[in-house]
Short mmCIF file of C-alpha atoms and ligand atoms in Angstrom, two decimals:
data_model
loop_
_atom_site.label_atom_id
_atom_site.label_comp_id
_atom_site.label_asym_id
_atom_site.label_seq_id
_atom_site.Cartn_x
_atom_site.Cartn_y
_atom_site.Cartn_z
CA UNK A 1 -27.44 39.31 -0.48
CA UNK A 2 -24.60 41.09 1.81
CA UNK A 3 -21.32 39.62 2.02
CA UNK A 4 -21.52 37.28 4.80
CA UNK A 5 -18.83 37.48 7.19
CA UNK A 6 -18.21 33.54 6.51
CA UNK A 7 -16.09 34.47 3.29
CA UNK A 8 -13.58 36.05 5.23
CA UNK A 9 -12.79 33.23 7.29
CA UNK A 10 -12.08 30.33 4.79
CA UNK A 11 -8.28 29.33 5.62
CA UNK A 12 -5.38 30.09 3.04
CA UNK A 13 -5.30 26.97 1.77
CA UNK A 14 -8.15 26.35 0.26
CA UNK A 15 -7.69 30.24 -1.29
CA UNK A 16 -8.49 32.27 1.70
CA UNK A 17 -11.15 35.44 1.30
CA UNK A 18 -10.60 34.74 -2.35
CA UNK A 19 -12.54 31.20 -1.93
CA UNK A 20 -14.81 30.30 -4.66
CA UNK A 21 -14.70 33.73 -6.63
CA UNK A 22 -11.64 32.08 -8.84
CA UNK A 23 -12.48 33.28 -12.02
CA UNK A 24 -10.59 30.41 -13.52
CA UNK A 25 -12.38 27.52 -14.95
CA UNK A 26 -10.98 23.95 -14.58
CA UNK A 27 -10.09 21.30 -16.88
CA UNK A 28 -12.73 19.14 -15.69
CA UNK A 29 -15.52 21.76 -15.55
CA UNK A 30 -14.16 23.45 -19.21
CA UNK A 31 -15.27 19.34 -20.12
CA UNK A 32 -18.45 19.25 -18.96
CA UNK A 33 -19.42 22.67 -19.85
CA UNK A 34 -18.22 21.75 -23.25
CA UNK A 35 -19.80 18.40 -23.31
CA UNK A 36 -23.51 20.14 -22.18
CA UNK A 37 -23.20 22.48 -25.10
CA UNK A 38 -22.24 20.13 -27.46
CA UNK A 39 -25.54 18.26 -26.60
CA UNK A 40 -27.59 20.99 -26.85
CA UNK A 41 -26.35 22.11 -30.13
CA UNK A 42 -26.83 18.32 -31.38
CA UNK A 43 -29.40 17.32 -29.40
CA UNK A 44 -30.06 13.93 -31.36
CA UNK A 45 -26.39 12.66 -31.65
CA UNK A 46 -25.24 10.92 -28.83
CA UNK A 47 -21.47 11.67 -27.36
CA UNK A 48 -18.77 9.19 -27.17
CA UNK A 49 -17.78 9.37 -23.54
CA UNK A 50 -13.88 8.31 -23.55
CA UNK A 51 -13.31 10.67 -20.58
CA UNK A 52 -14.38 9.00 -17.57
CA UNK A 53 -11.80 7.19 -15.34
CA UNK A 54 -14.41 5.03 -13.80
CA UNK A 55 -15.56 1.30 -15.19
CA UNK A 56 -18.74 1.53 -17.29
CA UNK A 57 -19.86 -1.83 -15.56
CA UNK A 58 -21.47 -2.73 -12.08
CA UNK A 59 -19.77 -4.92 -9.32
CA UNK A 60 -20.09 -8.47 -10.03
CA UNK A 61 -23.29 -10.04 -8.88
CA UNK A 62 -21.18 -12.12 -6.24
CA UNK A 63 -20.02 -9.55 -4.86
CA UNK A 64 -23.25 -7.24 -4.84
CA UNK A 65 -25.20 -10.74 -3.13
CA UNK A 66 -22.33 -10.88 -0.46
CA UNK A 67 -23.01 -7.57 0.77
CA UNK A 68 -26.47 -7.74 0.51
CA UNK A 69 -26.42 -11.13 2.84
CA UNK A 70 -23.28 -9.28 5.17
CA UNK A 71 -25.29 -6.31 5.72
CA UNK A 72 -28.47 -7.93 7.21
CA UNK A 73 -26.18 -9.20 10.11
CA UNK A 74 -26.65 -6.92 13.14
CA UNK A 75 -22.99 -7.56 14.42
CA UNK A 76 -22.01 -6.03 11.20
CA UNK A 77 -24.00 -2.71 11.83
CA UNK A 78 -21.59 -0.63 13.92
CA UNK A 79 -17.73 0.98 14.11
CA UNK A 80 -15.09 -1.00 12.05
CA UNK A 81 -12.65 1.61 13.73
CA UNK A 82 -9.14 0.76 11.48
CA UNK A 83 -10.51 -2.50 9.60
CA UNK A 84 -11.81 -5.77 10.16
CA UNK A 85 -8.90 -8.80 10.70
CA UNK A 86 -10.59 -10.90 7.85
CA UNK A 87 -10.21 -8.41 5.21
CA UNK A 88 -6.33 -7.63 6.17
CA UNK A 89 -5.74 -11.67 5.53
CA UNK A 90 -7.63 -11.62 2.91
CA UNK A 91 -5.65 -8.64 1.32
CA UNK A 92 -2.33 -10.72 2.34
CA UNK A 93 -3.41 -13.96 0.61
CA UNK A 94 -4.82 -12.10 -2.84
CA UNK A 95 -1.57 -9.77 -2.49
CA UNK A 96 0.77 -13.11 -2.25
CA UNK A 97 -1.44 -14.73 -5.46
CA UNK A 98 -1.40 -11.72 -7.63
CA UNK A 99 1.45 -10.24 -7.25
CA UNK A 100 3.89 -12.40 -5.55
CA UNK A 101 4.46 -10.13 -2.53
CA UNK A 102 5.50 -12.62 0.35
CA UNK A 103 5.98 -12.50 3.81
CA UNK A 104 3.64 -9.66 5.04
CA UNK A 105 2.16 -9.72 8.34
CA UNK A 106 -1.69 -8.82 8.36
CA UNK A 107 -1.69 -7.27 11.25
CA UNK A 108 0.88 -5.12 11.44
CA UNK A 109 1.76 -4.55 6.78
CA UNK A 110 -1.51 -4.20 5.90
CA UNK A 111 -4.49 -1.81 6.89
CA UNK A 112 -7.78 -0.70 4.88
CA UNK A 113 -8.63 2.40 3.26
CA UNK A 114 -12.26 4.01 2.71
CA UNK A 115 -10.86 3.67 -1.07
CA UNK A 116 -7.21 5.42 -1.87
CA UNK A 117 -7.80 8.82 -2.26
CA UNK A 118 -8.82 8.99 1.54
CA UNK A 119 -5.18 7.50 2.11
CA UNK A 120 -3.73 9.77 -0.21
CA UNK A 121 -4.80 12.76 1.47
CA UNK A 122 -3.73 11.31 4.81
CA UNK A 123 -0.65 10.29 4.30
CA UNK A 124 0.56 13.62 4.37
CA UNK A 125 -0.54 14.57 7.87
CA UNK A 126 1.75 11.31 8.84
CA UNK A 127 4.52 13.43 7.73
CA UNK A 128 4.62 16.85 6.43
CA UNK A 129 5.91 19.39 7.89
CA UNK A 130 6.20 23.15 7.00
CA UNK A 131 8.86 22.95 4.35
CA UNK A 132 9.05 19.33 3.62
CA UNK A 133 9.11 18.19 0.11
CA UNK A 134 6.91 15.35 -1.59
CA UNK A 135 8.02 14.52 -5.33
CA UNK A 136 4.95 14.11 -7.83
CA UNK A 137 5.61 12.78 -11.47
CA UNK A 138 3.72 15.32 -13.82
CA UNK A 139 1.10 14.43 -15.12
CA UNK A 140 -0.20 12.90 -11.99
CA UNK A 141 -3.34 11.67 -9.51
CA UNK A 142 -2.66 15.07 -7.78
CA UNK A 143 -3.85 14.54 -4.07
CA UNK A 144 -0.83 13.47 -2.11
CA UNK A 145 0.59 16.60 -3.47
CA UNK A 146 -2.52 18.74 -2.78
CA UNK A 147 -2.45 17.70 0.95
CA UNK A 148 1.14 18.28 1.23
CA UNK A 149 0.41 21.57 0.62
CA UNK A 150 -2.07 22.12 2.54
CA UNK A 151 0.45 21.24 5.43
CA UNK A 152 2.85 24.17 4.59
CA UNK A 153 4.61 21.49 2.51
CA UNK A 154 6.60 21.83 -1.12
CA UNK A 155 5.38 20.05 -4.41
CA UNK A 156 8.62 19.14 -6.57
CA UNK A 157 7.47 17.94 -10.12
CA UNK A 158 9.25 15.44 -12.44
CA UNK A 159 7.90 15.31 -15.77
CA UNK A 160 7.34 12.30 -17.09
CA UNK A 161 7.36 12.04 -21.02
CA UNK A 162 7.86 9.36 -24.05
CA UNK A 163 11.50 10.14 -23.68
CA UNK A 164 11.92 8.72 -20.37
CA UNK A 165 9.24 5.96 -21.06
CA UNK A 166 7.32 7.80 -18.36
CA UNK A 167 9.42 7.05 -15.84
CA UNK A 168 10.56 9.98 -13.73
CA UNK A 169 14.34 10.79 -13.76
CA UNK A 170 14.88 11.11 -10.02
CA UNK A 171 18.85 11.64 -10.59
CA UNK A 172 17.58 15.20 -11.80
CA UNK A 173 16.90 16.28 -8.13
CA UNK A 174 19.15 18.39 -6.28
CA UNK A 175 21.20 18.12 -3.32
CA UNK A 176 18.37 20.57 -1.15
CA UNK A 177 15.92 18.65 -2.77
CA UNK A 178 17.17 15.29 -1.56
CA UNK A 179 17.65 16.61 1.41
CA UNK A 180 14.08 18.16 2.40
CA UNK A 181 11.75 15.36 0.62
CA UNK A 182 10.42 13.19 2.29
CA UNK A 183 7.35 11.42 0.66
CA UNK A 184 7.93 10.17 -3.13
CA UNK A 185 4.70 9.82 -5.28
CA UNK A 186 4.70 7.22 -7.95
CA UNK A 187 1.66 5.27 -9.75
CA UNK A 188 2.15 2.35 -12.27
CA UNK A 189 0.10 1.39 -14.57
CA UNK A 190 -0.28 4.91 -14.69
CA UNK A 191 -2.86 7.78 -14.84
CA UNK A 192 -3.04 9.24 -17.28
CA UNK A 193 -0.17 7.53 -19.29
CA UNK A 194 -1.07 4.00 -18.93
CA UNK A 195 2.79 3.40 -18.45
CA UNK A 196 3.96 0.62 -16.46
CA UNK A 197 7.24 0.50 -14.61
CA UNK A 198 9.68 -1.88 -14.52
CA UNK A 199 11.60 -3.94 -11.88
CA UNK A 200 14.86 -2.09 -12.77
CA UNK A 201 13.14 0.68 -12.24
CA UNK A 202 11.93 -0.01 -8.86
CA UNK A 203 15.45 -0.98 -7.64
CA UNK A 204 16.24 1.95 -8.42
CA UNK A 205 13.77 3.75 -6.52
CA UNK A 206 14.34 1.55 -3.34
CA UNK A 207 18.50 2.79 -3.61
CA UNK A 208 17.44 6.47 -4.29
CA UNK A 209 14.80 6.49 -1.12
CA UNK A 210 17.29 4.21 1.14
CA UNK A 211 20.26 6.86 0.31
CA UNK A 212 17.80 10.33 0.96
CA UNK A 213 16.20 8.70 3.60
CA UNK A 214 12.86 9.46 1.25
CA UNK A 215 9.29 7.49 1.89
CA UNK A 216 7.95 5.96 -1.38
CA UNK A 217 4.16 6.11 -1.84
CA UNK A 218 3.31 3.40 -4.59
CA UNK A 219 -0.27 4.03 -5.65
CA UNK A 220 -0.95 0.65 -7.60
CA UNK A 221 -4.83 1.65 -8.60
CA UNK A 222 -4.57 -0.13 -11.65
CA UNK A 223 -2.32 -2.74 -10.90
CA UNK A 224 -4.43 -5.77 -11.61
CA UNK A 225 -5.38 -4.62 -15.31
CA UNK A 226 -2.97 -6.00 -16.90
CA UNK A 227 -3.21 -7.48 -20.60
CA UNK A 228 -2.00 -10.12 -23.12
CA UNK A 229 -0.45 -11.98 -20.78
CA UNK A 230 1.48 -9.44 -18.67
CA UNK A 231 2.52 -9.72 -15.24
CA UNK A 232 1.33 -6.86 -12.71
CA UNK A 233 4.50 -5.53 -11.21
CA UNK A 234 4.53 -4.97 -7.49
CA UNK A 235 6.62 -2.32 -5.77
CA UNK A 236 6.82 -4.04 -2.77
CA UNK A 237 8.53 -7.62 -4.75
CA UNK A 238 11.71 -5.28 -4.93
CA UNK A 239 14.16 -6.01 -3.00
CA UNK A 240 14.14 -3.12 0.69
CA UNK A 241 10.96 -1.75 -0.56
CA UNK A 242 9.55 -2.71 2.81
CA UNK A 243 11.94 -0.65 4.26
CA UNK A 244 11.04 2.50 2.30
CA UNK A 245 7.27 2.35 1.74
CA UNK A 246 3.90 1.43 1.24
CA UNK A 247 1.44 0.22 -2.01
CA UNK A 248 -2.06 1.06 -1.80
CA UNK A 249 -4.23 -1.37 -3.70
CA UNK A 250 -7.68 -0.01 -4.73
CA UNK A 251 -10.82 -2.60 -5.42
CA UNK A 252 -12.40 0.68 -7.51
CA UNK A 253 -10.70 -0.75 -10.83
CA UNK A 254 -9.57 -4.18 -10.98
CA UNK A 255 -12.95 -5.12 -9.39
CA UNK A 256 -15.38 -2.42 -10.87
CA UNK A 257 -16.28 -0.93 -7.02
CA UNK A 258 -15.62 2.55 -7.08
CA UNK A 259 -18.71 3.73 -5.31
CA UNK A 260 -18.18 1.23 -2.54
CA UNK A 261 -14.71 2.64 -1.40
CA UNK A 262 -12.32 -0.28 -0.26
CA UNK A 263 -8.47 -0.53 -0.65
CA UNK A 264 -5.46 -1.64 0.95
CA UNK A 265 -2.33 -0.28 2.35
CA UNK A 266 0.36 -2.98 2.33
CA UNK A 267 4.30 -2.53 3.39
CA UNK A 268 5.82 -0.51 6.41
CA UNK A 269 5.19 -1.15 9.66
CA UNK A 270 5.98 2.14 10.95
CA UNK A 271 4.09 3.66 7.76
CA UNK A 272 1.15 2.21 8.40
CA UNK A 273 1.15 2.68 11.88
CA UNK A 274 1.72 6.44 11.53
CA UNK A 275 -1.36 6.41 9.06
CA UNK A 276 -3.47 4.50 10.82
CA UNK A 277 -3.38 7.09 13.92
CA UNK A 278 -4.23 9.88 11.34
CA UNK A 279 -7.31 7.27 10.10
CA UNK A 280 -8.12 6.95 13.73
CA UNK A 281 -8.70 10.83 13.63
CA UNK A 282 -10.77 11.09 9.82
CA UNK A 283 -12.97 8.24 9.88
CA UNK A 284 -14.24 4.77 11.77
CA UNK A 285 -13.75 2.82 9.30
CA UNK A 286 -15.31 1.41 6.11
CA UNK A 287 -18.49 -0.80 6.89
CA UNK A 288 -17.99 -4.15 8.01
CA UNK A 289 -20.42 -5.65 5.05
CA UNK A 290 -18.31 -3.85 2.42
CA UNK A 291 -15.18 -5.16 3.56
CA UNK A 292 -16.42 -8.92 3.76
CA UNK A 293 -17.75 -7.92 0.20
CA UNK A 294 -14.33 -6.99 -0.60
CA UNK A 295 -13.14 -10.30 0.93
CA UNK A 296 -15.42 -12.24 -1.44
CA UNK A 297 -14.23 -10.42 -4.54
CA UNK A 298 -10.20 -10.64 -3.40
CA UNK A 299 -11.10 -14.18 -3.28
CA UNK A 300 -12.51 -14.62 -6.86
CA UNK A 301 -9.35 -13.31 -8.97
CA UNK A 302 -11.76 -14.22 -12.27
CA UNK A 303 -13.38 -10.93 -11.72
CA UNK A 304 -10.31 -9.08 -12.35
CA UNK A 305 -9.38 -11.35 -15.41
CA UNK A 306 -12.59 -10.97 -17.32
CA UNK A 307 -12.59 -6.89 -16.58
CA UNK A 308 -9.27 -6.88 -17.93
CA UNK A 309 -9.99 -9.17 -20.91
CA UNK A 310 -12.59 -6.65 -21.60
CA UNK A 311 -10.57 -3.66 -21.52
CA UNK A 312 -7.66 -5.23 -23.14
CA UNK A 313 -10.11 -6.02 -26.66
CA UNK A 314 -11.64 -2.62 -26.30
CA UNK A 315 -7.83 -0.95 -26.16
CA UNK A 316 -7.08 -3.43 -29.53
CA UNK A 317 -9.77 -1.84 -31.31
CA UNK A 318 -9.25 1.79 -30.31
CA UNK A 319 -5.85 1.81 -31.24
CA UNK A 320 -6.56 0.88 -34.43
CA UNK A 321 -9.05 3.22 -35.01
CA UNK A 322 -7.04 6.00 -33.99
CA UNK A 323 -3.63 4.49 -35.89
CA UNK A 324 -6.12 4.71 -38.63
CA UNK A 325 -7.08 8.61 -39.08
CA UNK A 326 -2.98 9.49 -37.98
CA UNK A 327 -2.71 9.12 -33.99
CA UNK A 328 0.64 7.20 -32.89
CA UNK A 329 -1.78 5.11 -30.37
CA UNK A 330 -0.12 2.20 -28.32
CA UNK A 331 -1.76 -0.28 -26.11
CA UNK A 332 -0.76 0.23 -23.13
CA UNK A 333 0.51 -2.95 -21.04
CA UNK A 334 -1.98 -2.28 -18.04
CA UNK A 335 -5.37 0.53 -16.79
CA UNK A 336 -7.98 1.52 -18.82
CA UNK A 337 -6.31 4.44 -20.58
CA UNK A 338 -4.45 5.25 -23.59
CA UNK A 339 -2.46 8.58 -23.90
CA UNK A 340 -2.03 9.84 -27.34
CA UNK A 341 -0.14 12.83 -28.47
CA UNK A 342 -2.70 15.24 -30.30
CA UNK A 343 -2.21 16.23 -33.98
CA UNK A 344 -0.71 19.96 -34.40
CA UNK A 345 -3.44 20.61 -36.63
CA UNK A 346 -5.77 19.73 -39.17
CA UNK A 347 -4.69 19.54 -42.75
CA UNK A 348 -5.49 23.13 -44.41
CA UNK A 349 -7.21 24.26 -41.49
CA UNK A 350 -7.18 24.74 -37.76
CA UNK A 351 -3.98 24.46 -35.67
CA UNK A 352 -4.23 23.06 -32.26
CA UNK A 353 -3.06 25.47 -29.58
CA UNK A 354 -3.05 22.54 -26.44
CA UNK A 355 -4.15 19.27 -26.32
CA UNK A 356 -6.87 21.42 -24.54
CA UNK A 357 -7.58 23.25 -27.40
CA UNK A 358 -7.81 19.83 -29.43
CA UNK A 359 -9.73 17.96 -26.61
CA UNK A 360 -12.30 20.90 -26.83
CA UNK A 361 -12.50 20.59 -30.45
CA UNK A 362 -13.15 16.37 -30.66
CA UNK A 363 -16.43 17.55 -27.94
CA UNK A 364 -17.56 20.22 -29.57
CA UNK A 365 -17.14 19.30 -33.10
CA UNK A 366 -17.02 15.28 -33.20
CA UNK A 367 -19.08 14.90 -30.00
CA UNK A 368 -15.79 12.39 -28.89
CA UNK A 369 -15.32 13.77 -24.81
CA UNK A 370 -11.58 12.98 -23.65
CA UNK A 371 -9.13 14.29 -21.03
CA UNK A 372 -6.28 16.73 -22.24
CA UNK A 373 -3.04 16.86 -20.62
CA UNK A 374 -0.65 19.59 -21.41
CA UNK A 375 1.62 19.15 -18.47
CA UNK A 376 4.51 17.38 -20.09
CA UNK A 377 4.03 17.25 -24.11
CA UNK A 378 0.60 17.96 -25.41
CA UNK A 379 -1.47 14.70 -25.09
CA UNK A 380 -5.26 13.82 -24.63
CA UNK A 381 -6.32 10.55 -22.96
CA UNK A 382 -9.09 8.35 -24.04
CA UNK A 383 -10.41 5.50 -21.62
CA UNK A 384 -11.84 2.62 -22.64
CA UNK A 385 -14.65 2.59 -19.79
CA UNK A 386 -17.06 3.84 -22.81
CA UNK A 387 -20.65 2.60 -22.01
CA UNK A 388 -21.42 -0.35 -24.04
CA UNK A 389 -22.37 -3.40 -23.13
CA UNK A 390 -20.77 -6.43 -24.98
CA UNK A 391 -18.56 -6.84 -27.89
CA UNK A 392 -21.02 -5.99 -30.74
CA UNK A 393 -21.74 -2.65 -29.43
CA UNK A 394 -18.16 -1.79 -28.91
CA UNK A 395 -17.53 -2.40 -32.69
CA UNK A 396 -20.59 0.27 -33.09
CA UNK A 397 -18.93 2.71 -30.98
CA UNK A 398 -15.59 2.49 -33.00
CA UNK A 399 -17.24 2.40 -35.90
CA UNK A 400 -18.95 6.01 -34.81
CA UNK A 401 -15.29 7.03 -34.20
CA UNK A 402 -13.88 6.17 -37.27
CA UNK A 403 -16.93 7.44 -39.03
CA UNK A 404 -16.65 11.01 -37.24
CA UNK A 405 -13.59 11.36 -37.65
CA UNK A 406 -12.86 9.91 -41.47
CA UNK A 407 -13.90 13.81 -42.62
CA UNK A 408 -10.36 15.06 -41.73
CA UNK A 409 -6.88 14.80 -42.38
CA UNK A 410 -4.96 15.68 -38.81
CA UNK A 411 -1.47 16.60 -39.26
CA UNK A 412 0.97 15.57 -36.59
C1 LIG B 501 -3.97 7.00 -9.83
C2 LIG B 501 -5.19 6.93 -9.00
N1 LIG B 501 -5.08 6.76 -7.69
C3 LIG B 501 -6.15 6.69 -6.90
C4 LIG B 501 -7.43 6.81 -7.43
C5 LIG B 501 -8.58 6.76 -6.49
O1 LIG B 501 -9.01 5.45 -6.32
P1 LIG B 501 -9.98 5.03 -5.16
O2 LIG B 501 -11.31 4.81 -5.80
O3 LIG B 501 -9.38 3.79 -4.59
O4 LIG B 501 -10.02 6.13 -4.16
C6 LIG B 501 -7.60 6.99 -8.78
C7 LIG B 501 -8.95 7.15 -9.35
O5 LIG B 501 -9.17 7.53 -10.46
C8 LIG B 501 -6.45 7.06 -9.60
O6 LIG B 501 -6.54 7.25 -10.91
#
């Protein structure tokens, strides 16, 4: 086929008349390419799946019936424009139980989102532009930074490691720096550390944006997975954080809907307000039967408890399985995801180039898929959304692990 003239018009951002021949091949893809061969060279041994950051489990059967019995309504069949009043009180009431934040108004603090990644990406439209700076901790949920961009804007990347307990160190940022950001990423419990932040932390956040005149982003996806007792730690109980920024509050997680694409921005007026003209402009709005879904399941806070219960016992067992055969595994205090540091090598043998390199080899020769991260230390990250349905089964699975992996000694 002739070139079409279409491949010369693709804009520079998304890589110009270059688009789509990138040679380069993507973490992601590298994983499933790997994962797809590994299956067809061992086509009757099934692979551990500890890569996917989605929950293994359906919506809760309250919430399914709710929409079911909301979407037969005819009033509910058209625009929802920027949200429906009942799910923004709603939000305020579960966001006053959960996590203690008080005093929002939920009409003017709070607005939906067709999930968070929608907001993520609009946020930046709100207020990029050409040459202003967003921070991003590395690793990171990339697509604030991705749309900043894509609107002539700067990325600045603070790593975040073990050494600063994952917490970026924002008094590393220089004067120019300061001076041109305006949008500061953060997301705790984190992906892909599974780090939470602290309260001292935030304080400090709320000084650093309130001196540099910064807007902080707080991306709380996993907020309400939290285990053994821990609190979830809201941004927006700090002290000023009103002043300075928004939380976005996904259902995808702590309520197992990722498919059905619900969240909630809560905090700035003027933030929100500024976002929800760019919403006006991108979508009309998630439909009306989802959101009184989402009011049902905001409403029954059990939901969230027994997923996390769940996830908490499955993280108990992995991280002894993995403390077993070497790893330095820790439960993390919230999310589904535990971030290990991968083994240089294996004892005699191999040597481990990446955590990519490693990650490929527990696919290709344990059939064990997991996400490697070699942004900031070399680390892979297993998630304990691993299909299997009750506790008896999840004992199987680790067993597998153990049992794949007993056959070498990794050296760390
Ligand atoms: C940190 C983080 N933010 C946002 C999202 C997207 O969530 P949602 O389903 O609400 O768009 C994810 C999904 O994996 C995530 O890990």
């Amino acid at each position: 086929m002739s070139e079409s003239y279409i491949q010369n018009m693709f804009a520079e951002r998304i890589g110009g008349a270059n688009f789509g021949k990138d040679t380069v091949i993507y973490k992601f893809e590298k994983i499933k390419r790997a994962k797809m061969a590994a299956k067809k060279a061992h086509p009757g041994v099934e692979i551990i799946d500890m890569g996917v950051g989605e929950p293994d489990e359906m919506a809760d059967a309250g919430v399914v019936a709710k929409l079911a019995e909301e979407a037969a309504k005819p009033e509910n069949r058209g625009y929802s424009d920027n949200g429906i009043q009942e799910f923004k009180d709603a939000a305020a009431i579960y966001l006053e139980r959960v996590f203690g934040i008080k005093g929002l108004n939920p009409e003017t603090e709070i607005i939906h989102g067709i999930g968070s990644k929608p907001v993520l990406a609009m946020l930046p439209a709100a207020f990029i532009n050409p040459g202003d700076i967003t921070i991003m901790p590395v690793p990171n949920y990339p697509v604030l930074g991705t749309l900043t961009k894509w609107f002539g804007g700067q990325v600045v990347s603070l790593p975040i490691t073990k050494e600063n307990n994952f917490l970026p160190d924002l008094d590393s940022l220089d004067s120019d720096t300061r001076k041109r950001a305006k949008l500061l990423y953060l997301n705790y419990p984190n992906n892909p550390t599974g780090a939470s932040a602290t309260r001292e932390f935030f304080e400090k956040v709320v000084r650093f944006a309130k001196e540099n005149h910064i807007i902080v982003v707080h991306d709380a996806a996993y907020a309400g997975l939290m285990f053994d007792g821990e609190k979830p730690l809201s941004f927006l109980t700090v002290d000023g954080a009103k002043d300075v920024g928004v939380e976005l509050f996904s259902l995808s997680k702590a309520f197992n809907m990722t498919g059905w694409r619900l969240a909630a921005v809560a905090g700035n007026e003027l933030i929100i307000k500024g976002f929800a003209t760019v919403k006006d402009n991108n979508d009309s709005g998630q439909f009306i039967a989802i959101q009184k879904a989402g009011v049902y399941a905001v409403e029954h806070l059990e939901i969230t408890d027994r997923i996390s219960r769940k996830y908490s016992r499955r993280h108990d067992m992995l991280v002894e399985v993995l403390r077993e055969v070497g790893f330095d595994a820790r439960k993390p205090k919230g999310s589904f995801y535990l971030y290990v540091e991968v083994p240089k090598g294996i004892k005699d043998g191999r040597r481990f180039e990446s955590a990519e390199d490693f990650s490929q080899y527990l696919i290709t020769e344990k059939l064990i898929s997991t996400v490697p991260w070699d942004d900031a230390g070399r680390y892979v990250r297993f998630s304990v959304t691993f299909i299997a349905d009750g506790i008896e089964e999840e004992k199987m699975v680790m067993d597998e692990i153990k049992r794949r992996l007993s056959d070498v000694e990794f050296e760390f």
